[in-house]
Short mmCIF file of C-alpha atoms in Angstrom, two decimals:
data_model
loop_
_atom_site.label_atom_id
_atom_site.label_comp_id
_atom_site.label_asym_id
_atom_site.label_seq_id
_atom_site.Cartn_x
_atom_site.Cartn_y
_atom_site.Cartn_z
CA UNK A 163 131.37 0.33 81.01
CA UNK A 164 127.99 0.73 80.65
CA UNK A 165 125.51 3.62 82.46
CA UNK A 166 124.86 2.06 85.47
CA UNK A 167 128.26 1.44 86.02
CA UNK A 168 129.13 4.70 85.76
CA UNK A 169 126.85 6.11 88.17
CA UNK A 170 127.41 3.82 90.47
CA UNK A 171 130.89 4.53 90.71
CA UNK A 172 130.20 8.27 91.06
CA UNK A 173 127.74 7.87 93.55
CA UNK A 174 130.63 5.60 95.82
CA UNK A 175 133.62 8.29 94.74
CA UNK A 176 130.45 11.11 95.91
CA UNK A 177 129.56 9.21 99.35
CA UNK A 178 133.35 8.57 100.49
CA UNK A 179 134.03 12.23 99.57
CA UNK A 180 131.01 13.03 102.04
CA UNK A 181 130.20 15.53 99.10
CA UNK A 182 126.50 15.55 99.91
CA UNK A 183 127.55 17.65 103.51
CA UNK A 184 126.52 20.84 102.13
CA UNK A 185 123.36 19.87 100.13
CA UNK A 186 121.89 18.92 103.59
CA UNK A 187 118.57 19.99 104.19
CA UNK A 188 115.32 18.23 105.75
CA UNK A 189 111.61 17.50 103.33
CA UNK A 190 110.20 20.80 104.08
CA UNK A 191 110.97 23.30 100.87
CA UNK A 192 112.37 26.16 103.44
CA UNK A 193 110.72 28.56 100.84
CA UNK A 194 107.40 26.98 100.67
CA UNK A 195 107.20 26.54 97.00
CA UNK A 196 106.10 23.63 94.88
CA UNK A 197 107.17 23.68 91.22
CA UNK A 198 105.71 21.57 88.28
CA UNK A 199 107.82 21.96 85.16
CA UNK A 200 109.11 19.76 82.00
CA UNK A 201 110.99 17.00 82.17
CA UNK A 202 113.47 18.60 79.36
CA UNK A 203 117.08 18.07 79.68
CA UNK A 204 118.21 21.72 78.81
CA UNK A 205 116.67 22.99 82.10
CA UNK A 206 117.79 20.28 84.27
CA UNK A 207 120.41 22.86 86.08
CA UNK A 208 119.20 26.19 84.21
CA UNK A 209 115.54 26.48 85.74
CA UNK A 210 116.91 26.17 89.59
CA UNK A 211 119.81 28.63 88.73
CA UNK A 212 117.50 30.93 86.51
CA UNK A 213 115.24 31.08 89.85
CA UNK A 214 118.15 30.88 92.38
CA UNK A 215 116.56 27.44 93.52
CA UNK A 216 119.55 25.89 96.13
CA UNK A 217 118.75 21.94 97.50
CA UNK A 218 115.75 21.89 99.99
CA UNK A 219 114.11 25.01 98.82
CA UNK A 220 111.13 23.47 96.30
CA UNK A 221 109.27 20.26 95.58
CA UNK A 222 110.21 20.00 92.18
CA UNK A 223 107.61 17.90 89.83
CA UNK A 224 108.40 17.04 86.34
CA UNK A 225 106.70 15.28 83.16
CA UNK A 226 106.40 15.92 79.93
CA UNK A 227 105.03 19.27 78.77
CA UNK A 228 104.23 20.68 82.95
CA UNK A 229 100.95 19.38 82.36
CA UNK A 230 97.94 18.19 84.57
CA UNK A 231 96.47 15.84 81.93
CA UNK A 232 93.80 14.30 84.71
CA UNK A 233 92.59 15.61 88.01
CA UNK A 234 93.49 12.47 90.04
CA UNK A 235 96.81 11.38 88.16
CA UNK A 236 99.66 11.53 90.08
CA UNK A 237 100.84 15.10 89.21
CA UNK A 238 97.93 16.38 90.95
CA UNK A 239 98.61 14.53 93.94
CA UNK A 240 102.32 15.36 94.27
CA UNK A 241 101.06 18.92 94.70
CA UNK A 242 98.03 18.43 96.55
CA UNK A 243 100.70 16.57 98.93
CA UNK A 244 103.14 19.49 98.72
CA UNK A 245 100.39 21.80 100.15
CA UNK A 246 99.32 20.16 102.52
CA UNK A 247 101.88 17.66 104.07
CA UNK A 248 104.53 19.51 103.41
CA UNK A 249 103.35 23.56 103.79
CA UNK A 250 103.81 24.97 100.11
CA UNK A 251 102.69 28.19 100.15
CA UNK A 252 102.97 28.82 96.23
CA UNK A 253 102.76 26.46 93.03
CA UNK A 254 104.79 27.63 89.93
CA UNK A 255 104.17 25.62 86.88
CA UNK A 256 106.13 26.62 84.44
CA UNK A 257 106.43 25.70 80.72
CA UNK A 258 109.10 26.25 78.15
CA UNK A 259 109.15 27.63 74.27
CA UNK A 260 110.30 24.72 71.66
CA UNK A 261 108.71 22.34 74.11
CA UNK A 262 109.00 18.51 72.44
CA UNK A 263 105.01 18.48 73.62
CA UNK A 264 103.87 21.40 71.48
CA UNK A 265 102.47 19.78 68.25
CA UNK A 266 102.89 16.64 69.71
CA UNK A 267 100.61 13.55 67.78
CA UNK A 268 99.45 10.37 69.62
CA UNK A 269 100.20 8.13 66.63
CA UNK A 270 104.00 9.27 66.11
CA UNK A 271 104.46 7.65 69.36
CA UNK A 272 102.24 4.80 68.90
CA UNK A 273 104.23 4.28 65.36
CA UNK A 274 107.40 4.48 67.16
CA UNK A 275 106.25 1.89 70.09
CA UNK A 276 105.09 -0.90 67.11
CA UNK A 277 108.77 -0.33 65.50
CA UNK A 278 110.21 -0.75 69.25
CA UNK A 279 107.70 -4.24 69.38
CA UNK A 280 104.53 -3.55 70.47
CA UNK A 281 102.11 -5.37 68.78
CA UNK A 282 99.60 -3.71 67.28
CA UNK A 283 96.74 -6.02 68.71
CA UNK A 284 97.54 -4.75 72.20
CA UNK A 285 96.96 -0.76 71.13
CA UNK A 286 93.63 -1.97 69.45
CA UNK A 287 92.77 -3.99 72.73
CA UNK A 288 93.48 -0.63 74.65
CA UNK A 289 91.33 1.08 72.62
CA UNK A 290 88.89 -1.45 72.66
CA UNK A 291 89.02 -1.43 76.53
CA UNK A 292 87.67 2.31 76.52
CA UNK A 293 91.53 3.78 76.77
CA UNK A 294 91.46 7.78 74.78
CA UNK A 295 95.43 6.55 73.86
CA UNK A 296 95.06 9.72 72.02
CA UNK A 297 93.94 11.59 74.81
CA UNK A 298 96.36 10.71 77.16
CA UNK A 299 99.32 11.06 74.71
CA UNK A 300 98.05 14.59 72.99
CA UNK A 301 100.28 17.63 73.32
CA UNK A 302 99.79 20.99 72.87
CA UNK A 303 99.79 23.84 70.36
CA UNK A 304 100.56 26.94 72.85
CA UNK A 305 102.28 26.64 75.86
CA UNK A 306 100.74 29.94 77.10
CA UNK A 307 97.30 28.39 77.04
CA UNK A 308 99.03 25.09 78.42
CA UNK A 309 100.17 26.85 81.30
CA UNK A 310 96.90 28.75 81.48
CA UNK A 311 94.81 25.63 81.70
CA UNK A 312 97.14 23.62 83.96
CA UNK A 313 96.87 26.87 86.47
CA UNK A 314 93.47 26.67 86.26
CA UNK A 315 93.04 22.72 87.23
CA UNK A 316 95.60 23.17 89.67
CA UNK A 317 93.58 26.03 91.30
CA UNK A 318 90.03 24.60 91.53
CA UNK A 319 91.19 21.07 91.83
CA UNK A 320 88.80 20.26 95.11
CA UNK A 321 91.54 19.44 97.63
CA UNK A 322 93.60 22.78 96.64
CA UNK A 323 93.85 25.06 99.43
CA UNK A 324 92.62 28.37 98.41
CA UNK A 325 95.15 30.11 100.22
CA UNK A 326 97.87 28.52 97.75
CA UNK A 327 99.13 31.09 95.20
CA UNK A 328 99.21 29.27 91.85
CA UNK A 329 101.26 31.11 89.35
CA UNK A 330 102.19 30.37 85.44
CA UNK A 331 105.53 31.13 83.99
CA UNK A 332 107.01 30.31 80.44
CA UNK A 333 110.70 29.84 80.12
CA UNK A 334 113.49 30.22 77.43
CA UNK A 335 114.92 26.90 76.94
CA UNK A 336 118.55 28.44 76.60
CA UNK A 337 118.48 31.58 78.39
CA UNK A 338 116.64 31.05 81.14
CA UNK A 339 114.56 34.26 80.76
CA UNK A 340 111.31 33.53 82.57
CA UNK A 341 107.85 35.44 81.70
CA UNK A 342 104.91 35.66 83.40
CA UNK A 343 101.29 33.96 82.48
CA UNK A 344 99.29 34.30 85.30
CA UNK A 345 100.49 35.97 88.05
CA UNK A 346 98.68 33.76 91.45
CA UNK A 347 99.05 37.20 93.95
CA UNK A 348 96.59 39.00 91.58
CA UNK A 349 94.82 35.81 90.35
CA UNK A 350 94.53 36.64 86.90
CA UNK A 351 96.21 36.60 83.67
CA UNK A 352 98.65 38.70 82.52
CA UNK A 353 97.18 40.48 79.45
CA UNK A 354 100.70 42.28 78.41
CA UNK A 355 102.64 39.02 77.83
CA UNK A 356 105.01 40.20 75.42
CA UNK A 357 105.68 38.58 71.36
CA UNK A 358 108.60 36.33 72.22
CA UNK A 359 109.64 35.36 69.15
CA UNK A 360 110.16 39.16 67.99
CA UNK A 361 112.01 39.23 71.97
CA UNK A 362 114.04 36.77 71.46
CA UNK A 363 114.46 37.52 67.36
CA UNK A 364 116.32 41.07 68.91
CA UNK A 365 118.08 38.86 71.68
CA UNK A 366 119.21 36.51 68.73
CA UNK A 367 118.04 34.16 71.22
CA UNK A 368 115.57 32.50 69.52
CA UNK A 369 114.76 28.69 70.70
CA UNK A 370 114.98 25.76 68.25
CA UNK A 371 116.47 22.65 67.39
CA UNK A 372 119.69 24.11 66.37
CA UNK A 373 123.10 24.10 68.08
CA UNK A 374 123.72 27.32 70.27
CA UNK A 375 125.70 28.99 67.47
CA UNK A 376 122.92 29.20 65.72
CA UNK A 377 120.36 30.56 66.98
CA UNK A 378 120.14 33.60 65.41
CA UNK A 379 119.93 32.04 62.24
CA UNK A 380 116.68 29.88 63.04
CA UNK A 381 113.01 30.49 63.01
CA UNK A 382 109.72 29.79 64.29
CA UNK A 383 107.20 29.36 62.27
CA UNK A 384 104.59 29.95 64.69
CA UNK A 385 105.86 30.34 68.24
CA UNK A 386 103.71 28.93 71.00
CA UNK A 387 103.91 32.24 72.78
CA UNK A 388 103.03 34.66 69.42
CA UNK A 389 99.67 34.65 70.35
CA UNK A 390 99.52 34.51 74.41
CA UNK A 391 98.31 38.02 74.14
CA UNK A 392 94.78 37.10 73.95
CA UNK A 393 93.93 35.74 77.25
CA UNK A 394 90.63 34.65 76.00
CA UNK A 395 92.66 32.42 73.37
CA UNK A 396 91.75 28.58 74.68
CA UNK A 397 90.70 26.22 71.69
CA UNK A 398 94.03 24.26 72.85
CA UNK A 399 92.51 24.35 76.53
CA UNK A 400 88.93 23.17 75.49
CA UNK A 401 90.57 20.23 73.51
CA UNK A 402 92.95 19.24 75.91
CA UNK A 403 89.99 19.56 78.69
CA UNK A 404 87.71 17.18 76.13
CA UNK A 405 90.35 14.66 76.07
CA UNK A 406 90.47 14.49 79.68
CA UNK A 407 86.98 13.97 80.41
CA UNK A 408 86.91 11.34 77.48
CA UNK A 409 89.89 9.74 79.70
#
């Protein structure tokens, strides 16, 4: 049976069950919030339970990283439409430690799309054609000054209501534990993040690759968060922002 199969199944077993009676709700989030995150598949059901998110409450927007890599891409818009069309009050982007984004390198992916059959003419005729490949595929090296930066496009993006609380939160992968970046009421960054690898050393909690049992056992070399407590800290920002204007 292959995937498909199986979900469509589900869905039919779901449907006749009239299982979707108590997820109900209309297109307004009922607590005005708009949320761009990762698309990682540990926080699928942890970040809504970690923030008490129930169906109907947030316009959820995911991609890889949380990131606004242009102005006009579609991210933007999803939240530019979430403000206006459809009253968010508040904008949470929020990243995640051992993101698959921090690091990240344009040409892994480009090596892995030639072994998957793309010919290597067609990347050179992108480039050619004025595409920054390596712009738009870039990841990051801190996802404290990810989150900063993203905050900050989000807030003086144009068609952004100024009214709209932007906030930046990091997240534990396994836990769930969330800290705070910027904090949008206040309109500033926190200065006092905390070390979260020596946090989450103490927790035994810290986030890798490694199975759940452990954790305790692993390290990180050099944990996106180590050095969020310099607020001025944006050589990841300035790159990432000279790859987007190259774009």
């Amino acid at each position: 049976m292959t995937i498909l199969s199986e979900i469509l199944d589900f869905n039919k077993e779901f449907v006749d069950a009239k299982e979707y009676g108590e997820l109900r709700t209309d297109k307004y989030p009922s607590r005005e919030i708009a949320i761009l995150t990762c698309m990682d598949a540990r926080i699928v059901e942890l970040l809504p339970k970690a923030m008490g998110i129930k169906n109907g409450d947030a316009k959820i927007i995911k991609n890889a990283g949380a990131l606004v890599s242009h102005p006009w891409g579609a991210v933007m818009r999803s939240l530019i439409v979430a403000a206006l069309e459809f009253n968010a009050k508040e904008i949470l982007v929020i990243g995640h430690t051992d993101c698959g984004m921090r690091g990240f390198e344009p040409q892994h992916l480009l090596d892995k799309a030639m072994k998957c059959g793309i010919k290597e003419e067609t990347i050179t005729t992108l480039r050619n054609a004025g595409i920054d490949l390596d712009g738009w595929l870039r990841g990051f090296d801190n996802v404290a000054d990810s989150v900063r930066y993203t905050v900050e496009k989000v807030k003086n993006h144009p068609l952004m209501p100024q009214h709209v609380a932007i906030h930046g939160l990091v997240m534990h992968p396994t836990t769930g534990k969330l800290h705070t970046v910027v904090d949008g009421y206040k309109n500033e960054t926190n200065p006092n993040i905390p070390d979260l690898l020596q946090s989450y050393q103490k927790e035994g909690t810290v986030p890798c690759c490694c199975s759940g049992d452990h954790l305790e056992d692993c390290s990180v070399s050099e944990l996106e968060l180590s050095d969020a407590v310099d607020p001025n800290k944006s050589a990841v920002a300035a790159e990432i922002e000279s790859a987007t204007q190259k774009a």
